[in-house]
Amino acid sequence: AMATASEELEAKQAAAQEEGGEEEDDDEEEAPAEGSGDAAAAKKKKKNKKKKKKKAAGEDGDEDAVNLKGAGPVMPLGLDANAKLMNQLSLLTQSAGQRDGSPAGASEDHRFWGTQPMRSAANERQLEEGPIEPVDKVVSEEPYKLPGGFFWCTLNIDEEKEMNEVYSLLNENYVEDDDNMFRFDYSIPFLRWALKPPEYTTDWHLGVRAEKSLKLVGFITAIPAEVRAWGRTFKSVEINFLCVHKKLRSKRLAPMLIKEVTRRVNMKGIFQAVYTAGAVLPTPVASCRYYHRSLNPKKLIEVGFSRLAPRMTMARTLRLYKLPDTPTLQNLQPLQKKHVPSATKLLAQHLNHFKLATSFNEAEFEHWFMTRPDVVYCFVLESPLTGEVSDMFSFYALPSTIIGNEKYPTLKAAYAFYNVCTTCSYQALMQDALIMAKQLDFDVFNALNILNNEETLKDLKFGIGDGNLQYYLYNWACSEMAPRDVGLVLL
């Protein structure tokens, strides 16, 4: 069925090209509806809309002012970095004020989220911990109706042409800093790793296309997850990669994508979701912070990613961030298939200590942690007595394109994933993670102050980032928790 759909799409695209080809200027997608006047009138209307945009922001553009991001890609910054580069989490913002970091959490700015079953100070007092909406609610079998000129599509991420479309949409429209210096570059292998865990559902890789050009202009995903919050476990999904083309933010496609992926998930009998965002929506279950450790300070300074601290020379900066050449833990080795059963058990025991966490069976553990070059890395220590895994650390790769820099086209960032120690200190484990990331040519190492991370960040010379990453539970009432209570990493 998927192959047939792909062939049908190719036929439609060929027909569209025969009729006049792909639009060279994407502005055509923002043109007024048919019957609204001649071309000159349409242009005038578009100019007027642009003039009114700043006035209207926050009145009826609020639903799109959200970055629903699984791990909320904070622009990775080192110590002494320009603070404004960190405030790039409001991916779908329309308001200039929201772009430069003004408050985006007031209820009037998020009317859409006010209609959704989310925890709040009010229902926290009124509701018992658990679902906010009844689990037996009626779910429509019909998809939501999109604005004229657009239609739903399901993306086959095994098909190269469609995967390239997803890559291009994210690469050109997802997260970029205000100075247009850095842009996240999710590789196709990374996207397939993120979107194809065991038991994934193709129907949850949801897109929006323009009817005229058949161009992919919107995207959102969900993957299955079992989540535990304050001792109660439930089936859920992780929502990620909400993205709308930059020139179509006024079309209010973001809330439609959220509603439709929710409907599709509900059709499978799942009514809860977990996601992260930089914006403060109603209402976070936890508010966490990114920290950043420079691995290649010379490069970070040369590309404008960070700068020399006052009274610091380059030589002193290099000495400050220098790491040992080799790991300090003996017999450290990459995760192998033989390690999966005991490592799965080790991580499960560790995650039981946290109030918000997920769980992994062996198939899921193998998918998420077996090393994939330039995607994810995992290293383990074996017990000399039992041969089972006693300690582990992992990190994933998320590079950024350095726009217009011929010498350094890419900034390589590593993100802490899941780490467990039983025979060594957590600081020794994290230091070896930094050493391995440096050996693998990463430029910066990022970690949230969740799990056990915070206890080592200062000693390992991590610098605190600007802004918070909010964790949200959809349709689940529970009390707020501290970052140290969070045992869940979202990509």
XYZ file of C-alpha atoms in Angstrom:
491
model
C 0.000 0.000 0.000
C 2.843 2.369 0.862
C 4.622 1.661 -2.431
C 1.381 2.342 -4.318
C 0.884 5.626 -2.489
C 4.444 6.649 -3.297
C 3.980 5.796 -6.988
C 0.715 7.765 -7.044
C 2.447 10.771 -5.481
C 5.238 10.621 -8.080
C 2.626 10.528 -10.839
C 0.881 13.596 -9.348
C 4.202 15.434 -9.090
C 5.053 14.599 -12.706
C 1.641 15.888 -13.778
C 2.159 19.078 -11.763
C 5.483 19.665 -13.477
C 3.942 19.121 -16.915
C 1.291 21.740 -16.126
C 3.872 24.367 -15.262
C 6.465 22.882 -12.989
C 7.217 23.439 -9.318
C 6.809 27.024 -8.174
C 10.168 28.736 -8.128
C 8.936 31.134 -5.455
C 7.245 29.626 -2.433
C 5.406 32.918 -1.896
C 2.725 31.563 -4.210
C 1.564 29.312 -1.397
C 0.690 32.421 0.635
C -1.389 33.994 -2.149
C -5.050 34.779 -1.424
C -7.711 32.213 -2.215
C -9.117 31.991 -5.739
C -11.540 34.736 -6.660
C -9.882 37.313 -4.409
C -8.807 39.644 -7.237
C -6.073 40.082 -9.819
C -2.358 39.619 -9.275
C -1.770 43.260 -8.309
C -4.518 43.127 -5.707
C -3.092 39.879 -4.367
C 0.337 41.442 -3.965
C -1.133 44.465 -2.222
C -3.063 42.219 0.131
C 0.074 40.261 0.963
C 1.945 43.505 1.757
C -0.870 44.654 3.996
C -0.831 41.310 5.763
C 2.887 41.708 6.430
C 2.351 45.227 7.817
C -0.387 43.951 10.114
C 1.555 40.892 11.192
C 3.258 42.525 14.183
C -0.061 43.905 15.417
C -1.794 40.570 15.033
C 0.936 38.519 16.695
C -0.324 37.107 19.944
C -3.984 37.657 18.980
C -4.596 34.903 16.481
C -1.143 33.591 15.662
C -0.497 32.055 19.050
C -1.179 28.439 18.151
C 1.779 28.394 15.807
C 4.127 29.930 18.392
C 5.233 26.551 19.697
C 8.211 24.285 19.290
C 6.908 20.820 20.095
C 10.243 19.140 20.214
C 11.117 15.729 21.590
C 14.428 16.753 23.096
C 13.909 20.399 22.317
C 17.018 21.184 20.278
C 18.573 24.050 22.194
C 21.273 25.711 20.149
C 24.406 24.221 21.766
C 26.450 26.935 23.433
C 29.709 26.876 25.308
C 30.798 29.051 28.220
C 30.634 32.805 27.577
C 28.518 32.373 24.469
C 26.227 35.041 23.090
C 23.057 34.551 25.110
C 20.629 35.310 22.308
C 21.638 32.183 20.383
C 19.983 30.097 23.096
C 16.479 31.458 22.642
C 15.654 29.492 19.485
C 13.141 27.064 20.887
C 9.996 28.846 19.722
C 10.213 27.251 16.296
C 6.831 28.240 14.994
C 6.746 31.752 16.397
C 5.189 34.591 14.404
C 5.724 37.419 16.873
C 8.953 39.386 16.763
C 8.676 39.766 20.527
C 8.571 36.011 21.019
C 11.569 35.589 18.750
C 13.729 37.786 20.906
C 12.816 35.952 24.071
C 9.824 37.866 25.442
C 7.429 35.877 27.621
C 5.350 33.362 25.699
C 3.667 31.596 28.564
C 0.625 33.741 29.365
C -2.691 31.984 28.841
C -3.900 34.600 26.361
C -0.911 33.785 24.163
C -1.764 30.095 24.075
C -5.496 29.833 23.559
C -5.069 26.599 21.637
C -3.314 24.891 24.543
C -5.939 26.230 26.897
C -8.453 24.010 25.091
C -6.328 20.879 25.458
C -6.356 18.347 28.341
C -3.203 19.561 30.069
C -2.247 19.744 33.722
C -2.755 23.146 35.328
C -2.792 24.668 38.782
C -6.600 24.514 38.694
C -7.081 20.880 37.669
C -4.180 19.748 39.838
C -6.313 20.626 42.837
C -9.486 19.186 41.345
C -8.316 16.003 39.627
C -6.735 12.847 40.916
C -3.476 11.814 39.322
C -4.250 10.177 35.980
C -6.109 10.894 32.721
C -7.820 14.280 32.437
C -10.202 13.213 29.666
C -12.208 9.951 29.819
C -10.482 7.031 28.109
C -13.736 5.971 26.448
C -14.222 9.223 24.529
C -15.477 8.967 20.956
C -12.722 9.333 18.361
C -13.637 10.539 14.887
C -12.596 8.283 12.021
C -12.466 11.261 9.687
C -9.294 13.393 9.496
C -9.464 17.061 10.373
C -10.198 19.412 7.486
C -7.203 21.462 6.379
C -7.352 25.013 4.983
C -7.935 25.180 1.246
C -4.919 24.382 -0.898
C -3.442 21.687 1.388
C -3.931 17.958 1.966
C -2.740 15.325 4.453
C -0.117 12.745 3.566
C 1.645 9.919 5.379
C 5.416 9.842 4.892
C 7.206 6.600 4.094
C 10.594 7.230 5.657
C 12.025 4.082 4.033
C 11.488 5.695 0.623
C 14.483 7.848 -0.292
C 12.578 10.552 -2.164
C 10.128 11.153 0.688
C 12.879 10.999 3.287
C 14.795 13.651 1.361
C 11.675 15.833 1.414
C 11.455 15.502 5.210
C 15.165 16.259 5.542
C 14.864 19.382 3.369
C 11.809 20.691 5.237
C 13.504 20.314 8.624
C 16.874 21.560 7.421
C 15.400 24.744 5.940
C 12.607 25.503 8.402
C 13.198 23.900 11.799
C 15.517 25.721 14.233
C 17.979 28.460 13.345
C 19.591 31.224 15.406
C 18.519 34.838 14.953
C 21.818 35.815 13.328
C 21.505 33.053 10.701
C 24.833 31.592 11.771
C 23.811 28.064 12.798
C 21.070 25.717 11.615
C 20.317 22.247 12.968
C 21.094 19.482 10.507
C 19.191 16.291 11.312
C 20.779 13.654 9.090
C 18.620 11.065 7.324
C 20.206 8.196 9.354
C 19.406 10.147 12.551
C 15.800 10.703 11.484
C 15.312 7.032 10.670
C 16.773 6.075 14.054
C 14.475 8.558 15.799
C 11.326 7.546 13.914
C 11.620 3.767 13.524
C 11.817 2.178 16.986
C 10.223 -1.259 17.441
C 6.428 -1.169 17.041
C 6.490 2.234 15.346
C 3.389 3.196 13.340
C 3.836 4.619 9.843
C 0.500 6.420 10.135
C 2.062 8.646 12.823
C 4.619 10.126 10.394
C 2.232 12.837 9.293
C 2.726 15.497 6.650
C 0.896 18.307 4.884
C 1.369 18.990 1.176
C 0.444 21.950 -1.014
C -2.139 20.925 -3.584
C -0.619 22.893 -6.463
C 3.033 21.939 -6.148
C 2.630 18.777 -3.991
C 5.484 20.185 -1.925
C 5.832 18.973 1.676
C 5.123 22.033 3.847
C 4.316 20.558 7.282
C 5.393 17.604 9.409
C 4.844 16.039 12.846
C 5.611 12.600 14.301
C 4.722 10.299 17.159
C 6.478 7.152 18.350
C 5.211 4.672 20.975
C 6.544 4.839 24.534
C 5.660 3.434 27.923
C 5.872 6.223 30.485
C 5.800 6.218 34.280
C 4.832 9.376 36.164
C 4.790 9.434 39.979
C 4.540 5.646 40.171
C 1.804 5.122 37.571
C 2.679 3.553 34.209
C 0.707 4.156 31.013
C 0.978 3.741 27.258
C 1.928 6.972 25.572
C 3.625 8.513 22.566
C 6.541 10.902 22.206
C 5.669 13.836 19.934
C 8.471 15.305 17.869
C 9.556 17.266 14.787
C 6.593 19.635 14.513
C 7.594 21.818 11.583
C 5.760 24.208 9.235
C 7.307 25.963 6.245
C 8.490 29.453 7.219
C 6.266 31.164 4.645
C 3.118 29.353 5.757
C 3.096 30.086 9.483
C -0.012 32.288 9.090
C -2.020 29.342 7.725
C -2.366 27.878 11.248
C -1.177 24.471 10.126
C 0.621 23.736 13.427
C -2.533 23.262 15.529
C -4.046 21.174 12.734
C -0.980 18.913 12.720
C -1.205 18.517 16.503
C -4.933 17.718 16.376
C -4.604 15.223 13.546
C -1.665 13.301 14.987
C -3.584 13.202 18.292
C -6.614 11.744 16.497
C -4.464 9.103 14.787
C -2.838 8.134 18.082
C -6.262 7.979 19.767
C -7.434 5.608 17.023
C -4.857 3.128 18.354
C -6.265 3.391 21.876
C -3.520 5.675 23.241
C -4.614 8.919 24.897
C -1.447 10.277 26.546
C 1.660 11.937 25.111
C 4.941 13.396 26.320
C 6.885 16.183 24.641
C 9.222 19.073 25.333
C 9.247 22.713 24.265
C 11.205 25.841 25.017
C 8.037 27.900 25.385
C 6.086 27.856 28.640
C 2.689 26.422 27.703
C -0.091 25.355 30.073
C 1.455 23.675 32.088
C 4.918 21.996 32.405
C 5.425 18.987 34.630
C 9.133 19.896 34.925
C 11.372 22.765 33.877
C 14.948 21.748 33.023
C 18.102 23.466 31.834
C 20.775 22.639 29.263
C 24.475 22.821 30.156
C 27.316 22.910 27.627
C 30.904 21.704 27.761
C 33.398 22.927 25.197
C 35.473 20.170 23.558
C 37.016 22.221 20.765
C 37.151 25.790 22.156
C 39.378 27.152 19.380
C 36.860 26.207 16.689
C 33.880 27.427 18.758
C 35.526 30.818 19.173
C 36.590 31.086 15.524
C 33.062 30.416 14.226
C 31.458 32.901 16.642
C 29.749 30.231 18.703
C 31.470 31.419 21.871
C 34.085 34.005 22.736
C 37.121 34.356 24.928
C 36.277 35.193 28.503
C 37.632 38.476 29.915
C 41.353 38.313 30.711
C 41.597 34.885 28.987
C 43.965 34.054 26.165
C 43.425 31.310 23.646
C 46.273 29.285 25.158
C 44.769 29.498 28.658
C 41.328 28.597 27.283
C 42.717 25.496 25.573
C 44.415 24.427 28.809
C 41.216 25.030 30.772
C 39.189 22.643 28.619
C 41.907 20.067 27.945
C 40.885 16.444 28.578
C 42.975 13.277 28.989
C 43.873 11.654 25.671
C 42.352 8.292 26.607
C 39.488 7.124 28.854
C 40.359 6.690 32.510
C 38.048 3.710 33.135
C 39.740 0.403 32.373
C 38.187 -2.038 29.889
C 35.690 0.477 28.536
C 34.205 -0.893 25.310
C 31.426 -0.146 22.804
C 28.085 -1.793 23.501
C 27.777 -5.159 21.759
C 24.752 -7.341 21.147
C 25.839 -9.725 23.917
C 25.557 -6.828 26.384
C 21.928 -5.993 25.566
C 20.138 -8.252 28.122
C 22.172 -7.163 31.145
C 22.389 -3.526 30.033
C 18.604 -3.401 29.576
C 18.167 -4.707 33.109
C 20.754 -2.259 34.499
C 19.042 0.760 32.925
C 15.587 -0.385 34.060
C 16.776 -0.605 37.666
C 18.337 2.846 37.399
C 15.234 4.502 35.915
C 13.090 3.176 38.769
C 14.637 5.899 40.935
C 13.013 8.724 38.942
C 9.476 10.119 39.052
C 9.150 10.622 35.295
C 10.754 7.925 33.184
C 10.296 5.564 30.292
C 11.113 1.878 30.005
C 12.923 -0.206 27.390
C 12.526 -3.868 26.506
C 15.526 -5.610 24.948
C 14.460 -4.896 21.365
C 13.973 -1.213 22.170
C 17.270 -1.018 24.061
C 19.133 -2.526 21.111
C 17.514 -0.032 18.732
C 18.232 3.039 20.852
C 21.708 2.211 22.153
C 23.650 0.075 19.655
C 26.255 2.385 18.163
C 25.374 3.948 14.819
C 28.213 6.180 13.559
C 27.302 9.879 13.587
C 23.960 9.052 15.230
C 24.335 7.414 18.676
C 27.175 5.948 20.736
C 27.109 3.730 23.815
C 30.037 2.434 25.897
C 29.926 -0.074 28.743
C 31.951 -1.675 31.521
C 31.572 -5.372 32.295
C 31.691 -6.905 35.750
C 34.816 -9.110 35.920
C 32.856 -11.582 38.078
C 29.637 -11.969 36.099
C 30.446 -10.588 32.642
C 27.300 -8.465 32.862
C 27.195 -4.737 32.206
C 27.889 -2.785 35.398
C 28.193 0.766 34.023
C 27.253 2.530 30.796
C 27.159 5.940 29.161
C 25.647 7.076 25.881
C 25.258 10.192 23.773
C 23.720 11.063 20.436
C 24.939 13.336 17.649
C 23.136 16.440 16.433
C 25.292 18.642 14.193
C 24.547 22.164 13.033
C 25.414 23.716 9.686
C 27.620 26.793 10.121
C 26.099 29.031 7.473
C 28.577 30.586 5.055
C 31.709 29.243 6.754
C 33.970 27.471 4.257
C 36.623 26.512 6.806
C 34.152 25.007 9.301
C 30.926 23.995 7.525
C 29.648 21.895 10.453
C 29.480 22.183 14.227
C 29.365 18.725 15.822
C 27.390 18.550 19.067
C 27.003 15.502 21.317
C 23.992 15.248 23.646
C 24.043 13.170 26.838
C 21.564 10.286 26.581
C 21.353 7.737 29.437
C 24.176 6.980 31.891
C 24.371 4.459 34.745
C 27.207 3.799 37.189
C 27.524 1.126 39.874
C 31.290 0.488 40.104
C 32.697 3.970 39.433
C 31.774 7.542 40.260
C 29.310 9.395 38.064
C 31.939 12.069 37.481
C 34.442 9.499 36.186
C 31.756 8.081 33.895
C 30.805 11.501 32.509
C 34.451 12.488 32.060
C 35.021 9.417 29.912
C 31.921 10.338 27.908
C 33.545 13.719 27.224
C 36.844 12.039 26.286
C 35.143 9.647 23.851
C 33.139 12.490 22.313
C 36.354 14.463 21.863
C 38.028 11.432 20.242
C 35.063 11.206 17.871
C 35.702 14.822 16.834
C 32.724 16.473 18.542
C 33.057 20.181 19.252
C 30.690 20.577 22.212
C 28.925 18.249 24.677
C 25.448 19.152 25.951
C 23.565 17.751 28.937
C 20.311 18.527 30.707
C 20.244 18.824 34.498
C 18.096 15.678 34.688
C 18.910 12.129 35.824
C 22.154 12.349 37.857
C 23.816 14.825 35.517
C 23.737 17.951 37.666
C 26.018 16.574 40.370
C 29.006 16.581 37.990
C 28.382 19.508 35.649
C 30.308 22.178 37.558
C 33.353 20.018 38.236
C 33.545 18.968 34.577
C 33.479 22.628 33.430
C 29.999 22.672 31.892
C 28.544 26.135 31.417
C 24.866 26.813 32.086
C 22.691 27.564 29.082
C 20.075 30.302 28.732
C 16.399 29.440 28.971
C 14.652 26.296 30.126
C 13.399 23.167 28.425
C 9.881 22.335 29.578
C 8.548 18.777 29.895
C 4.823 18.261 29.230
C 2.372 15.407 29.697
C -0.686 15.496 27.467
C -3.945 14.342 29.075
C -2.344 13.378 32.378
C -2.773 15.180 35.690
C 0.102 15.005 38.153
C 2.188 17.170 40.443
C 5.166 19.190 39.267
C 8.619 17.711 39.813
C 12.226 18.919 39.998
C 14.713 18.324 37.148
C 16.540 15.731 39.258
C 13.299 13.693 39.296
C 13.200 13.434 35.490
C 14.586 10.212 34.014
C 13.406 10.715 30.436
C 15.443 12.007 27.482
C 13.576 13.092 24.364
C 15.438 13.642 21.096
